mmCIF file of C-alpha atoms in Angstrom:
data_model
loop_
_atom_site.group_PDB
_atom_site.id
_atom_site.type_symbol
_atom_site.label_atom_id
_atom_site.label_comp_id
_atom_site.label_asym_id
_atom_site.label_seq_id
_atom_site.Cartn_x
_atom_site.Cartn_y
_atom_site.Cartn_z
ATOM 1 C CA UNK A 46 103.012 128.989 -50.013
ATOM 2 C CA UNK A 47 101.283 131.680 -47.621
ATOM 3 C CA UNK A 48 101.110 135.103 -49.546
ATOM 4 C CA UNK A 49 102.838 137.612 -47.340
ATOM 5 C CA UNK A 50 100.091 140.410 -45.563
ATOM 6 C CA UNK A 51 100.194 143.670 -46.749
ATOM 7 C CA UNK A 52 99.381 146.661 -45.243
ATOM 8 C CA UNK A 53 96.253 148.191 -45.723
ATOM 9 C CA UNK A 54 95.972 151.306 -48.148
ATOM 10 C CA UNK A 55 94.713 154.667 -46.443
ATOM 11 C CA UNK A 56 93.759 156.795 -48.793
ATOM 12 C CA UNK A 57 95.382 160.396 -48.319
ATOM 13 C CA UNK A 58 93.145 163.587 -47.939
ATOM 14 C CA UNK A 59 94.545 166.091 -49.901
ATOM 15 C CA UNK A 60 95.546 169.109 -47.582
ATOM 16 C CA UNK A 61 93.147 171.340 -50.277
ATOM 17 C CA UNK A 62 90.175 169.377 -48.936
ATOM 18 C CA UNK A 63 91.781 170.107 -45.547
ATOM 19 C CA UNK A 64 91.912 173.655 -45.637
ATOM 20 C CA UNK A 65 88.430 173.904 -47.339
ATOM 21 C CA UNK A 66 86.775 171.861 -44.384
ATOM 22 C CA UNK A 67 88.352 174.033 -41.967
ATOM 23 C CA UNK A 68 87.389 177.488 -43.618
ATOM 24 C CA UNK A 69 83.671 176.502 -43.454
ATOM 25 C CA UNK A 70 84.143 175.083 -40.202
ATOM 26 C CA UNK A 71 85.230 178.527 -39.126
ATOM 27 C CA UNK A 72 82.852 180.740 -41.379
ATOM 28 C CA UNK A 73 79.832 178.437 -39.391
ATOM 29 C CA UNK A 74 81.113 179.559 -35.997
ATOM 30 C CA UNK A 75 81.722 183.175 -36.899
ATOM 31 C CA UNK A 76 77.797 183.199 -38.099
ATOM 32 C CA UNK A 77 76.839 181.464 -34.852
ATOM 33 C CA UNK A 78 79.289 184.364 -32.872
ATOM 34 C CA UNK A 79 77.844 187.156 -34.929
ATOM 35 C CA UNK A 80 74.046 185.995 -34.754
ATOM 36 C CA UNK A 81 72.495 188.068 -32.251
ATOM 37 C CA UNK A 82 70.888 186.825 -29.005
ATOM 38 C CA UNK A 83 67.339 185.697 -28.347
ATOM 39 C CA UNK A 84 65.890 188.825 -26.617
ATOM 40 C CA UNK A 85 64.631 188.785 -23.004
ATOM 41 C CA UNK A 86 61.094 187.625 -22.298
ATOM 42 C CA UNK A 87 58.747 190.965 -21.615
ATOM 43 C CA UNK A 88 58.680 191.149 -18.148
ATOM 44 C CA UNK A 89 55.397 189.947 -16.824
ATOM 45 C CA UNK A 90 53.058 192.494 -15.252
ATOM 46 C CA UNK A 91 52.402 192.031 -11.540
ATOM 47 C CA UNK A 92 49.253 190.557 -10.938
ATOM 48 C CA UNK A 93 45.612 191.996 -9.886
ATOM 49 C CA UNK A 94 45.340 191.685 -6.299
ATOM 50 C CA UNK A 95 42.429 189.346 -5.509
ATOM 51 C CA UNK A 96 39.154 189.919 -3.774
ATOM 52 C CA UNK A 97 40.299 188.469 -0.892
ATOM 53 C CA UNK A 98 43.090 190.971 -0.121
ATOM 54 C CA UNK A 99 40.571 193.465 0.662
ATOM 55 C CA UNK A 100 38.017 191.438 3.080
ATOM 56 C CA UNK A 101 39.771 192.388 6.196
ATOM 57 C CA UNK A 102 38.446 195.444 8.479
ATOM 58 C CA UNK A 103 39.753 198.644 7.240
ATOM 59 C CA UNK A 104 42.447 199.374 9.622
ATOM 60 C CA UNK A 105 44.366 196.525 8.381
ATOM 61 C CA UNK A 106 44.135 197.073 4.560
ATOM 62 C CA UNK A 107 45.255 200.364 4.627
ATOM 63 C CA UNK A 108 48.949 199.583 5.659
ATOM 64 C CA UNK A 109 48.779 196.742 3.172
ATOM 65 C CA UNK A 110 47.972 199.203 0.875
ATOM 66 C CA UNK A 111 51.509 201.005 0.333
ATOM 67 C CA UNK A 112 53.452 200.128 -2.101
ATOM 68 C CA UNK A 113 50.319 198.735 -4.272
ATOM 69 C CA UNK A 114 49.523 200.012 -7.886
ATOM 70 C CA UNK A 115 46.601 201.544 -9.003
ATOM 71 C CA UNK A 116 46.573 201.263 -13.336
ATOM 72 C CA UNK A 117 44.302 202.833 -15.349
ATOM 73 C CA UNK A 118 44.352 203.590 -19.269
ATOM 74 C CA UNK A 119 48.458 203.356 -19.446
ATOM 75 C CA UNK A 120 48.829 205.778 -15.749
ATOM 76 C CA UNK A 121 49.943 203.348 -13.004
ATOM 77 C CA UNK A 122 50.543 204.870 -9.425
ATOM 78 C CA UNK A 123 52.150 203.156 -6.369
ATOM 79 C CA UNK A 124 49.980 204.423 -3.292
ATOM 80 C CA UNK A 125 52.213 206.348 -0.810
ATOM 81 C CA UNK A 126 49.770 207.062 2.185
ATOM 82 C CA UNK A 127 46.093 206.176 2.773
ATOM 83 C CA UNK A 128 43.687 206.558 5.972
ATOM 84 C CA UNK A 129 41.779 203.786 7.209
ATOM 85 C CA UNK A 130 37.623 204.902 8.301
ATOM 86 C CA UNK A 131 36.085 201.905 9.847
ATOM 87 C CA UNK A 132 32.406 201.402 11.134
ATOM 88 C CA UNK A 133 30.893 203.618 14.459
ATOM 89 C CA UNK A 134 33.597 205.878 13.529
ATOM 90 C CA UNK A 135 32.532 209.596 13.404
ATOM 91 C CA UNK A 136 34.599 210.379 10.481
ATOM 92 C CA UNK A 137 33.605 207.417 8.444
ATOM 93 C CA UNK A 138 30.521 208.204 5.363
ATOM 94 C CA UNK A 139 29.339 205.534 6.828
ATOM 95 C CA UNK A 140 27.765 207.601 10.148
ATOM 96 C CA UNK A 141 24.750 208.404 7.900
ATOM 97 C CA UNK A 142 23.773 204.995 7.066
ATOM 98 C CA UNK A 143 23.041 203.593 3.705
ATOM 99 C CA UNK A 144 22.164 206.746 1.168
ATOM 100 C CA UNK A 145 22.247 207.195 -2.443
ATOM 101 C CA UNK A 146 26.009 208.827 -1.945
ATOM 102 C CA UNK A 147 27.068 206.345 0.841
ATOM 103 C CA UNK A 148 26.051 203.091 -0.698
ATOM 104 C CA UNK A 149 29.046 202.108 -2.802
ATOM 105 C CA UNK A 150 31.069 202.251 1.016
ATOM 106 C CA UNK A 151 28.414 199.452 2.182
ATOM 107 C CA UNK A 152 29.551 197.063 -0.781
ATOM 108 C CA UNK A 153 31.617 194.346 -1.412
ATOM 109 C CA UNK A 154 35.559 194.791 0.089
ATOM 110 C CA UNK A 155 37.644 195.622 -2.869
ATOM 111 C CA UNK A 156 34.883 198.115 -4.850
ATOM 112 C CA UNK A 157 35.645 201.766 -5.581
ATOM 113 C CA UNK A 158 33.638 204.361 -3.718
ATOM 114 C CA UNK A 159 34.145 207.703 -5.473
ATOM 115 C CA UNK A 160 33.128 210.746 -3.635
ATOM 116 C CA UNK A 161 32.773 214.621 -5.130
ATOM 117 C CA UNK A 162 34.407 216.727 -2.251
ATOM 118 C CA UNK A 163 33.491 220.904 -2.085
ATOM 119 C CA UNK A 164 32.213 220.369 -5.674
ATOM 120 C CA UNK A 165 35.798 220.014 -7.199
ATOM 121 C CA UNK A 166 37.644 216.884 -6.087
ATOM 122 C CA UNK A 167 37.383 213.419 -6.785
ATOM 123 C CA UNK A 168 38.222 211.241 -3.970
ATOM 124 C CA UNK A 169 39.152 207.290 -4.499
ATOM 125 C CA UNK A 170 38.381 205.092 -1.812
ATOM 126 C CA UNK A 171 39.100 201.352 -1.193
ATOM 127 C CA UNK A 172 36.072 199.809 -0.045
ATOM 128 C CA UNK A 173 37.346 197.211 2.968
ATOM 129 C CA UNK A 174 35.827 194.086 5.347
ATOM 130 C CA UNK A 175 32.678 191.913 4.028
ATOM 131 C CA UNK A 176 29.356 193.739 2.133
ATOM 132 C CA UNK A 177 27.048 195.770 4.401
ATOM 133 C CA UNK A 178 29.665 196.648 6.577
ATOM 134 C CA UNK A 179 30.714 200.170 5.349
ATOM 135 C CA UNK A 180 34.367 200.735 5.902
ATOM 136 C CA UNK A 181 36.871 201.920 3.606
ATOM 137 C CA UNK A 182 40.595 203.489 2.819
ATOM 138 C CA UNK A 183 40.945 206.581 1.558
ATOM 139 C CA UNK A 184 43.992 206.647 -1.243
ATOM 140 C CA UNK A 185 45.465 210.122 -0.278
ATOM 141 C CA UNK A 186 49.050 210.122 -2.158
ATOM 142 C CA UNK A 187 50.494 208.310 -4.748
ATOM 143 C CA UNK A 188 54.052 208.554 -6.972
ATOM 144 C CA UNK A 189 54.327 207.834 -10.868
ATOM 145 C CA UNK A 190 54.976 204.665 -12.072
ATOM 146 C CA UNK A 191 54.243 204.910 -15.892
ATOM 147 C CA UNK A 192 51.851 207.418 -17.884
ATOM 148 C CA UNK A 193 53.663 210.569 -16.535
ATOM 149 C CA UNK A 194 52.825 212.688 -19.725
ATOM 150 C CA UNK A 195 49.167 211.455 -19.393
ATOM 151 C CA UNK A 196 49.277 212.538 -15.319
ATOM 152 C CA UNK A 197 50.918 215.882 -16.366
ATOM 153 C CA UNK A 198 47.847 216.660 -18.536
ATOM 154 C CA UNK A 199 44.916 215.491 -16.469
ATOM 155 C CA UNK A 200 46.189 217.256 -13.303
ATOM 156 C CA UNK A 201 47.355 220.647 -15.844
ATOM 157 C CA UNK A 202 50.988 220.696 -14.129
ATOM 158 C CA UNK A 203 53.874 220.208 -16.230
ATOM 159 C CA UNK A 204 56.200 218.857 -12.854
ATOM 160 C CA UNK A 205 57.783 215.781 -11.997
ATOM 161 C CA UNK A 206 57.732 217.061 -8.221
ATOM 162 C CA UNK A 207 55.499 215.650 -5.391
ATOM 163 C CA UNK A 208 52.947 218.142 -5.485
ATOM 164 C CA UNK A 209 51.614 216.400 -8.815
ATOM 165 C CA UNK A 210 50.359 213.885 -6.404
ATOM 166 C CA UNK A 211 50.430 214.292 -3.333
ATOM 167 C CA UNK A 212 46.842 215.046 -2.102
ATOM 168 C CA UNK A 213 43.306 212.667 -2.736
ATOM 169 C CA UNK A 214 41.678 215.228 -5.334
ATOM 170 C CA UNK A 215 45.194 215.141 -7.263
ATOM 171 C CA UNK A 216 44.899 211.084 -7.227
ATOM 172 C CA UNK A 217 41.721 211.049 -8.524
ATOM 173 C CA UNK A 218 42.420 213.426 -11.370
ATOM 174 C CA UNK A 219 45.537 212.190 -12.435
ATOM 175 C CA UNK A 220 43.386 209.056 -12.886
ATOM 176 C CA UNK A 221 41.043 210.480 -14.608
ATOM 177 C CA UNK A 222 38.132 208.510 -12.642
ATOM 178 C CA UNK A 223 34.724 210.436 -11.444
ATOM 179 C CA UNK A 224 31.633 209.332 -9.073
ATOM 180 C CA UNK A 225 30.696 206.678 -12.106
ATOM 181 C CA UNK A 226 33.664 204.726 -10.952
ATOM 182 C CA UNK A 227 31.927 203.729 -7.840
ATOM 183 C CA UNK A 228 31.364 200.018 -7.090
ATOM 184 C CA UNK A 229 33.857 199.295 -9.437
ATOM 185 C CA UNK A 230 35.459 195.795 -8.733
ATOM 186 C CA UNK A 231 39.138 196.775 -8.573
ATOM 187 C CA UNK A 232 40.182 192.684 -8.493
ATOM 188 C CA UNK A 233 38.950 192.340 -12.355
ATOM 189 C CA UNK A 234 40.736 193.002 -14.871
ATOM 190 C CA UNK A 235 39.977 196.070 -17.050
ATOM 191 C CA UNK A 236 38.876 199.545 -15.657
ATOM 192 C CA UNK A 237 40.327 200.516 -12.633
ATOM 193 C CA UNK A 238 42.921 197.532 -10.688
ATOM 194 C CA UNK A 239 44.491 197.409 -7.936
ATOM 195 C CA UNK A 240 47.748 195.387 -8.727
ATOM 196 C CA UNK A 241 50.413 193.677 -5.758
ATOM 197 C CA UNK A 242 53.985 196.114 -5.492
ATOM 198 C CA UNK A 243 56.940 195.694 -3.391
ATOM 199 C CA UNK A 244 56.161 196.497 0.289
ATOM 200 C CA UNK A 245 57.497 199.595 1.772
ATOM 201 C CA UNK A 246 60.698 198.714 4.525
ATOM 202 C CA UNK A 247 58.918 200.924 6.799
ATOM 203 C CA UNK A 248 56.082 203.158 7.541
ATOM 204 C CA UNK A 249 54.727 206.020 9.587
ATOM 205 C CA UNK A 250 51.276 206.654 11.754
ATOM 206 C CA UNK A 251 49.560 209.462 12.316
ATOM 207 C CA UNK A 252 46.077 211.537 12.676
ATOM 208 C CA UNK A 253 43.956 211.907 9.696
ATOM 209 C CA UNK A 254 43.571 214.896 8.102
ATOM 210 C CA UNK A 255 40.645 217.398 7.921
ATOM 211 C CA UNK A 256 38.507 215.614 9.935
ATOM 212 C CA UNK A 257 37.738 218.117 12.847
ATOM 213 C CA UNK A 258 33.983 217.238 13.186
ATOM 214 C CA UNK A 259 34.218 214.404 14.358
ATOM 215 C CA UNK A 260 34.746 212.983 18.009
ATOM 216 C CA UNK A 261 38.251 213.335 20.138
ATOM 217 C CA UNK A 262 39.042 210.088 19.740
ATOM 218 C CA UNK A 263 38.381 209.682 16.314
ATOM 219 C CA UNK A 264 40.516 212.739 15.796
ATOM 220 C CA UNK A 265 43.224 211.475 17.571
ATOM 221 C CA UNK A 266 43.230 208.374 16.328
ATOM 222 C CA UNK A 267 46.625 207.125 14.427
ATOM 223 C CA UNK A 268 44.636 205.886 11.230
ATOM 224 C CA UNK A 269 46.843 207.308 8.916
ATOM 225 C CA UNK A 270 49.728 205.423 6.818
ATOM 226 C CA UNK A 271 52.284 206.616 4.586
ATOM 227 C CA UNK A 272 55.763 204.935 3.372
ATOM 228 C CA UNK A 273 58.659 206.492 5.437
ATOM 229 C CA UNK A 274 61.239 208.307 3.492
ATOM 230 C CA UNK A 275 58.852 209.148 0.678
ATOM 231 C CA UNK A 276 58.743 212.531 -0.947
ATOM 232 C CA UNK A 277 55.481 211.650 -2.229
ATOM 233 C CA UNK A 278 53.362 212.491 1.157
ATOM 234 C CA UNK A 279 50.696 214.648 1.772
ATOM 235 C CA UNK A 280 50.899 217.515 4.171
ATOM 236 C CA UNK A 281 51.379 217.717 7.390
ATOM 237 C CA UNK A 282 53.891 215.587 7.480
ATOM 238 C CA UNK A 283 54.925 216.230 10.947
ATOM 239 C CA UNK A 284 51.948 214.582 12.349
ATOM 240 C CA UNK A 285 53.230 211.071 11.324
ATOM 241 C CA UNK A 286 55.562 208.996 13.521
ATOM 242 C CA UNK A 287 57.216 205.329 13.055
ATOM 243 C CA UNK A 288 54.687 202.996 14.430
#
């Protein structure tokens, strides 16, 4: 005689054990709702501009130029206008040949040349083009991008206005830099660096400025850049035109 099948036994859970699982259950998803996010990655600096950028004749750096950020010792400045002064031009340092003040302009493209002008300001040029050429860009504005306190003490101004700025000697003492900083290789990093920034929508042209001495068409010559729209420009202003 066959022995009749029974059903399997299933053994009950108790509906304690039920409501214990699901407590835990829902204390481990309020700790994963209440643990805070990872934070955001630092943003990464922008990088040095490389040596290459600046081996191009004058006149074409110094457009590339806006927007671009000097840093040095925590004070970073995005250049607002610059001039360009190329070879055989009568307002370039470069007229008088090689000389113990002139030489840093006849080195590499993308070194310093820091120049004392009337005894009291220090002027930071871009060296441009291929070694033994002697062109450069003169940085002649920038605005504040960090180190504002640091800028406010160097240049003696306590303003957050355009005048802190705007002007070559006020660049070079709001970076603190002197004739030392000459042949400085602004494509390494430490020091002085010239890092990439966003490029301005537009520009305007002009004349450069205090440069009377030299020939008519040097003069006249629209060698002058600055980022339209910014405050941050030195005067005149109503020399410069859209391109």
């Amino acid at each position: 005689m066959i022995a009749a099948k029974t059903s399997p036994a299933f053994k009950r859970t108790s509906s304690k054990k039920l409501t214990r699982d699901n407590s835990a259950a829902t204390r481990n998803r309020a700790r994963i709702a209440a643990a805070p996010a990872p934070a955001p990655a630092p943003p990464q600096p922008p990088p040095i501009m490389p040596r290459s950028f600046f081996e191009v004749d004058s006149l074409d750096l110094a457009p590339r130029l806006l927007g671009k950020l000097l840093r040095r010792d925590g004070v970073v400045l995005r250049i607002t206008e610059v001039e360009a002064y190329r070879p055989n031009d009568s307002a370039c340092h470069g007229r008088f040949g090689v000389t113990s003040r002139t030489a840093p302009v006849f080195g590499p493209g993308g070194h310093a040349y820091v120049y004392l002008c009337y005894g009291l300001h220090m002027m930071l040029n871009i060296v441009a083009d291929r070694e033994g050429v002697g062109a450069a860009v003169l940085i002649r504005s920038c605005s504040p991008v960090s180190g504002l306190e640091t800028i406010q003490e160097r240049r003696g101004q306590k303003t957050e206005k355009p005048v802190l700025l705007t002007g070559p000697g006020k660049v070079g003492q709001a970076l603190g830099i002197s004739t030392a900083w000459s042949h400085h290789p602004l494509y390494t990093p430490g020091g002085l660096e010239l890092l990439d920034g966003p490029e301005p929508e537009s520009i305007l042209i002009g004349p450069r400025v205090g440069i009377d001495y030299a020939m008519p068409e040097h003069v006249n010559a629209p060698w002058r850049f600055a980022v339209a729209g910014s405050p941050w420009i030195s005067a005149p202003k109503s020399t410069l035109r859209p391109p």
